[in-house]
Amino acid sequence: MWHEDDRMMGMYASLDDGGSSFLGVCPACGESHTHVLMHRLEPSDPRGTVWVWCDSCGSYVHFGAVIPDWWENPGFVDEGRLDSFVDYPDSITAKVDEWANDLLG
Ligand SMILES: [Zn+2]
């Protein structure tokens, strides 16, 4: 079901300045089923990787980026599974949303 779609990168852009909400409208299908997970490589390093996905249409994107200051890596994510992320999101989507919404306050 998953397929890469670069339009999903726009979801990250909206969060980069602090954002306002974790859930947004998918640029591919128009449904509000998008999720964002970021992973800072080291606590002192602004660089990391970003995954954005939509569980309505299966669009996703994965890219390296500067991680926003407000983001903290969630402890429940299995870092070993992030490289093959397309097999992973169903099991963590709800927790990822809750985590990001808490961070955004
Ligand atoms: Zn979609």
mmCIF file with all atom_site columns, C-alpha atoms and ligand atoms in Angstrom:
data_model
loop_
_atom_site.group_PDB
_atom_site.id
_atom_site.type_symbol
_atom_site.label_atom_id
_atom_site.label_alt_id
_atom_site.label_comp_id
_atom_site.label_asym_id
_atom_site.label_entity_id
_atom_site.label_seq_id
_atom_site.pdbx_PDB_ins_code
_atom_site.Cartn_x
_atom_site.Cartn_y
_atom_site.Cartn_z
_atom_site.occupancy
_atom_site.B_iso_or_equiv
_atom_site.pdbx_formal_charge
_atom_site.auth_seq_id
_atom_site.auth_comp_id
_atom_site.auth_asym_id
_atom_site.auth_atom_id
_atom_site.pdbx_PDB_model_num
ATOM   1   C  CA . MET A 1 1   ? 0.000  0.000  0.000  1.00 0.00 ? 1   MET A CA 1
ATOM   2   C  CA . TRP A 1 2   ? 2.878  2.419  0.688  1.00 0.00 ? 2   TRP A CA 1
ATOM   3   C  CA . HIS A 1 3   ? 4.365  4.532  -2.067 1.00 0.00 ? 3   HIS A CA 1
ATOM   4   C  CA . GLU A 1 4   ? 6.714  7.497  -1.988 1.00 0.00 ? 4   GLU A CA 1
ATOM   5   C  CA . ASP A 1 5   ? 5.241  10.910 -2.749 1.00 0.00 ? 5   ASP A CA 1
ATOM   6   C  CA . ASP A 1 6   ? 7.443  14.007 -2.455 1.00 0.00 ? 6   ASP A CA 1
ATOM   7   C  CA . ARG A 1 7   ? 4.419  16.209 -1.896 1.00 0.00 ? 7   ARG A CA 1
ATOM   8   C  CA . MET A 1 8   ? 4.378  14.875 1.660  1.00 0.00 ? 8   MET A CA 1
ATOM   9   C  CA . MET A 1 9   ? 7.450  17.001 2.398  1.00 0.00 ? 9   MET A CA 1
ATOM   10  C  CA . GLY A 1 10  ? 5.146  19.987 2.721  1.00 0.00 ? 10  GLY A CA 1
ATOM   11  C  CA . MET A 1 11  ? 3.852  18.548 5.985  1.00 0.00 ? 11  MET A CA 1
ATOM   12  C  CA . TYR A 1 12  ? 7.319  18.854 7.493  1.00 0.00 ? 12  TYR A CA 1
ATOM   13  C  CA . ALA A 1 13  ? 7.649  22.443 6.293  1.00 0.00 ? 13  ALA A CA 1
ATOM   14  C  CA . SER A 1 14  ? 4.522  23.367 8.236  1.00 0.00 ? 14  SER A CA 1
ATOM   15  C  CA . LEU A 1 15  ? 5.981  21.919 11.443 1.00 0.00 ? 15  LEU A CA 1
ATOM   16  C  CA . ASP A 1 16  ? 9.449  23.427 11.055 1.00 0.00 ? 16  ASP A CA 1
ATOM   17  C  CA . ASP A 1 17  ? 8.444  26.766 12.554 1.00 0.00 ? 17  ASP A CA 1
ATOM   18  C  CA . GLY A 1 18  ? 6.701  25.263 15.575 1.00 0.00 ? 18  GLY A CA 1
ATOM   19  C  CA . GLY A 1 19  ? 3.568  24.182 13.794 1.00 0.00 ? 19  GLY A CA 1
ATOM   20  C  CA . SER A 1 20  ? 0.120  24.325 15.266 1.00 0.00 ? 20  SER A CA 1
ATOM   21  C  CA . SER A 1 21  ? -1.184 20.812 14.911 1.00 0.00 ? 21  SER A CA 1
ATOM   22  C  CA . PHE A 1 22  ? 0.271  17.431 14.229 1.00 0.00 ? 22  PHE A CA 1
ATOM   23  C  CA . LEU A 1 23  ? -2.528 16.181 12.028 1.00 0.00 ? 23  LEU A CA 1
ATOM   24  C  CA . GLY A 1 24  ? -2.846 17.840 8.672  1.00 0.00 ? 24  GLY A CA 1
ATOM   25  C  CA . VAL A 1 25  ? -4.513 17.390 5.344  1.00 0.00 ? 25  VAL A CA 1
ATOM   26  C  CA . CYS A 1 26  ? -2.686 15.012 3.050  1.00 0.00 ? 26  CYS A CA 1
ATOM   27  C  CA . PRO A 1 27  ? -1.405 16.813 -0.069 1.00 0.00 ? 27  PRO A CA 1
ATOM   28  C  CA . ALA A 1 28  ? -1.941 13.628 -2.084 1.00 0.00 ? 28  ALA A CA 1
ATOM   29  C  CA . CYS A 1 29  ? -5.482 12.565 -1.181 1.00 0.00 ? 29  CYS A CA 1
ATOM   30  C  CA . GLY A 1 30  ? -6.951 15.463 0.787  1.00 0.00 ? 30  GLY A CA 1
ATOM   31  C  CA . GLU A 1 31  ? -7.784 13.391 3.872  1.00 0.00 ? 31  GLU A CA 1
ATOM   32  C  CA . SER A 1 32  ? -6.663 14.379 7.386  1.00 0.00 ? 32  SER A CA 1
ATOM   33  C  CA . HIS A 1 33  ? -4.710 11.204 8.020  1.00 0.00 ? 33  HIS A CA 1
ATOM   34  C  CA . THR A 1 34  ? -1.130 12.443 7.931  1.00 0.00 ? 34  THR A CA 1
ATOM   35  C  CA . HIS A 1 35  ? 1.490  11.692 10.574 1.00 0.00 ? 35  HIS A CA 1
ATOM   36  C  CA . VAL A 1 36  ? 5.023  12.907 11.145 1.00 0.00 ? 36  VAL A CA 1
ATOM   37  C  CA . LEU A 1 37  ? 7.877  11.203 12.944 1.00 0.00 ? 37  LEU A CA 1
ATOM   38  C  CA . MET A 1 38  ? 11.288 12.779 13.321 1.00 0.00 ? 38  MET A CA 1
ATOM   39  C  CA . HIS A 1 39  ? 14.463 11.294 14.689 1.00 0.00 ? 39  HIS A CA 1
ATOM   40  C  CA . ARG A 1 40  ? 17.386 13.436 15.818 1.00 0.00 ? 40  ARG A CA 1
ATOM   41  C  CA . LEU A 1 41  ? 20.663 11.582 15.233 1.00 0.00 ? 41  LEU A CA 1
ATOM   42  C  CA . GLU A 1 42  ? 22.313 12.824 18.442 1.00 0.00 ? 42  GLU A CA 1
ATOM   43  C  CA . PRO A 1 43  ? 20.885 14.944 21.279 1.00 0.00 ? 43  PRO A CA 1
ATOM   44  C  CA . SER A 1 44  ? 23.327 17.774 20.484 1.00 0.00 ? 44  SER A CA 1
ATOM   45  C  CA . ASP A 1 45  ? 22.951 17.507 16.711 1.00 0.00 ? 45  ASP A CA 1
ATOM   46  C  CA . PRO A 1 46  ? 20.195 19.390 14.880 1.00 0.00 ? 46  PRO A CA 1
ATOM   47  C  CA . ARG A 1 47  ? 20.322 16.951 11.981 1.00 0.00 ? 47  ARG A CA 1
ATOM   48  C  CA . GLY A 1 48  ? 18.084 13.948 11.684 1.00 0.00 ? 48  GLY A CA 1
ATOM   49  C  CA . THR A 1 49  ? 15.605 12.137 9.550  1.00 0.00 ? 49  THR A CA 1
ATOM   50  C  CA . VAL A 1 50  ? 11.931 12.771 8.946  1.00 0.00 ? 50  VAL A CA 1
ATOM   51  C  CA . TRP A 1 51  ? 9.105  10.457 7.930  1.00 0.00 ? 51  TRP A CA 1
ATOM   52  C  CA . VAL A 1 52  ? 5.737  11.770 6.832  1.00 0.00 ? 52  VAL A CA 1
ATOM   53  C  CA . TRP A 1 53  ? 2.964  9.371  5.950  1.00 0.00 ? 53  TRP A CA 1
ATOM   54  C  CA . CYS A 1 54  ? -0.739 9.203  5.256  1.00 0.00 ? 54  CYS A CA 1
ATOM   55  C  CA . ASP A 1 55  ? -2.576 6.088  6.331  1.00 0.00 ? 55  ASP A CA 1
ATOM   56  C  CA . SER A 1 56  ? -5.520 6.906  4.113  1.00 0.00 ? 56  SER A CA 1
ATOM   57  C  CA . CYS A 1 57  ? -3.787 6.732  0.709  1.00 0.00 ? 57  CYS A CA 1
ATOM   58  C  CA . GLY A 1 58  ? -0.405 5.250  1.660  1.00 0.00 ? 58  GLY A CA 1
ATOM   59  C  CA . SER A 1 59  ? 1.723  8.164  0.503  1.00 0.00 ? 59  SER A CA 1
ATOM   60  C  CA . TYR A 1 60  ? 4.935  8.671  2.433  1.00 0.00 ? 60  TYR A CA 1
ATOM   61  C  CA . VAL A 1 61  ? 8.258  10.409 2.231  1.00 0.00 ? 61  VAL A CA 1
ATOM   62  C  CA . HIS A 1 62  ? 11.534 9.949  4.101  1.00 0.00 ? 62  HIS A CA 1
ATOM   63  C  CA . PHE A 1 63  ? 14.365 12.480 4.040  1.00 0.00 ? 63  PHE A CA 1
ATOM   64  C  CA . GLY A 1 64  ? 17.183 14.008 6.049  1.00 0.00 ? 64  GLY A CA 1
ATOM   65  C  CA . ALA A 1 65  ? 16.514 17.425 7.571  1.00 0.00 ? 65  ALA A CA 1
ATOM   66  C  CA . VAL A 1 66  ? 17.266 19.804 10.398 1.00 0.00 ? 66  VAL A CA 1
ATOM   67  C  CA . ILE A 1 67  ? 15.009 18.722 13.227 1.00 0.00 ? 67  ILE A CA 1
ATOM   68  C  CA . PRO A 1 68  ? 12.995 21.530 14.894 1.00 0.00 ? 68  PRO A CA 1
ATOM   69  C  CA . ASP A 1 69  ? 14.192 22.523 18.377 1.00 0.00 ? 69  ASP A CA 1
ATOM   70  C  CA . TRP A 1 70  ? 10.900 21.514 20.009 1.00 0.00 ? 70  TRP A CA 1
ATOM   71  C  CA . TRP A 1 71  ? 11.173 17.895 18.876 1.00 0.00 ? 71  TRP A CA 1
ATOM   72  C  CA . GLU A 1 72  ? 12.357 15.183 21.258 1.00 0.00 ? 72  GLU A CA 1
ATOM   73  C  CA . ASN A 1 73  ? 12.945 11.623 20.091 1.00 0.00 ? 73  ASN A CA 1
ATOM   74  C  CA . PRO A 1 74  ? 10.199 9.334  21.408 1.00 0.00 ? 74  PRO A CA 1
ATOM   75  C  CA . GLY A 1 75  ? 11.511 6.515  23.550 1.00 0.00 ? 75  GLY A CA 1
ATOM   76  C  CA . PHE A 1 76  ? 8.999  3.997  22.213 1.00 0.00 ? 76  PHE A CA 1
ATOM   77  C  CA . VAL A 1 77  ? 10.357 4.010  18.652 1.00 0.00 ? 77  VAL A CA 1
ATOM   78  C  CA . ASP A 1 78  ? 12.528 1.050  17.735 1.00 0.00 ? 78  ASP A CA 1
ATOM   79  C  CA . GLU A 1 79  ? 15.397 2.763  15.914 1.00 0.00 ? 79  GLU A CA 1
ATOM   80  C  CA . GLY A 1 80  ? 16.393 -0.500 14.274 1.00 0.00 ? 80  GLY A CA 1
ATOM   81  C  CA . ARG A 1 81  ? 13.133 -0.552 12.369 1.00 0.00 ? 81  ARG A CA 1
ATOM   82  C  CA . LEU A 1 82  ? 13.250 2.980  11.014 1.00 0.00 ? 82  LEU A CA 1
ATOM   83  C  CA . ASP A 1 83  ? 15.204 2.051  7.895  1.00 0.00 ? 83  ASP A CA 1
ATOM   84  C  CA . SER A 1 84  ? 12.413 -0.231 6.762  1.00 0.00 ? 84  SER A CA 1
ATOM   85  C  CA . PHE A 1 85  ? 9.752  2.148  7.937  1.00 0.00 ? 85  PHE A CA 1
ATOM   86  C  CA . VAL A 1 86  ? 7.101  1.116  5.428  1.00 0.00 ? 86  VAL A CA 1
ATOM   87  C  CA . ASP A 1 87  ? 6.604  -2.084 7.427  1.00 0.00 ? 87  ASP A CA 1
ATOM   88  C  CA . TYR A 1 88  ? 6.387  -0.233 10.708 1.00 0.00 ? 88  TYR A CA 1
ATOM   89  C  CA . PRO A 1 89  ? 3.972  2.720  11.017 1.00 0.00 ? 89  PRO A CA 1
ATOM   90  C  CA . ASP A 1 90  ? 0.701  0.903  11.751 1.00 0.00 ? 90  ASP A CA 1
ATOM   91  C  CA . SER A 1 91  ? 1.998  -0.201 15.132 1.00 0.00 ? 91  SER A CA 1
ATOM   92  C  CA . ILE A 1 92  ? 3.125  3.246  16.256 1.00 0.00 ? 92  ILE A CA 1
ATOM   93  C  CA . THR A 1 93  ? 0.884  5.767  14.519 1.00 0.00 ? 93  THR A CA 1
ATOM   94  C  CA . ALA A 1 94  ? -1.380 6.475  17.487 1.00 0.00 ? 94  ALA A CA 1
ATOM   95  C  CA . LYS A 1 95  ? 1.570  6.867  19.868 1.00 0.00 ? 95  LYS A CA 1
ATOM   96  C  CA . VAL A 1 96  ? 3.422  9.096  17.402 1.00 0.00 ? 96  VAL A CA 1
ATOM   97  C  CA . ASP A 1 97  ? 0.435  11.445 17.147 1.00 0.00 ? 97  ASP A CA 1
ATOM   98  C  CA . GLU A 1 98  ? 0.049  11.601 20.907 1.00 0.00 ? 98  GLU A CA 1
ATOM   99  C  CA . TRP A 1 99  ? 3.777  12.262 21.347 1.00 0.00 ? 99  TRP A CA 1
ATOM   100 C  CA . ALA A 1 100 ? 3.906  15.078 18.814 1.00 0.00 ? 100 ALA A CA 1
ATOM   101 C  CA . ASN A 1 101 ? 0.744  16.721 20.081 1.00 0.00 ? 101 ASN A CA 1
ATOM   102 C  CA . ASP A 1 102 ? 2.187  16.710 23.609 1.00 0.00 ? 102 ASP A CA 1
ATOM   103 C  CA . LEU A 1 103 ? 5.386  18.349 22.351 1.00 0.00 ? 103 LEU A CA 1
ATOM   104 C  CA . LEU A 1 104 ? 3.453  20.978 20.446 1.00 0.00 ? 104 LEU A CA 1
ATOM   105 C  CA . GLY A 1 105 ? 1.433  21.667 23.581 1.00 0.00 ? 105 GLY A CA 1
HETATM 106 ZN ZN . ZN  B 2 .   ? -3.280 10.648 1.713  1.00 0.00 ? 1   ZN  B ZN 1
#
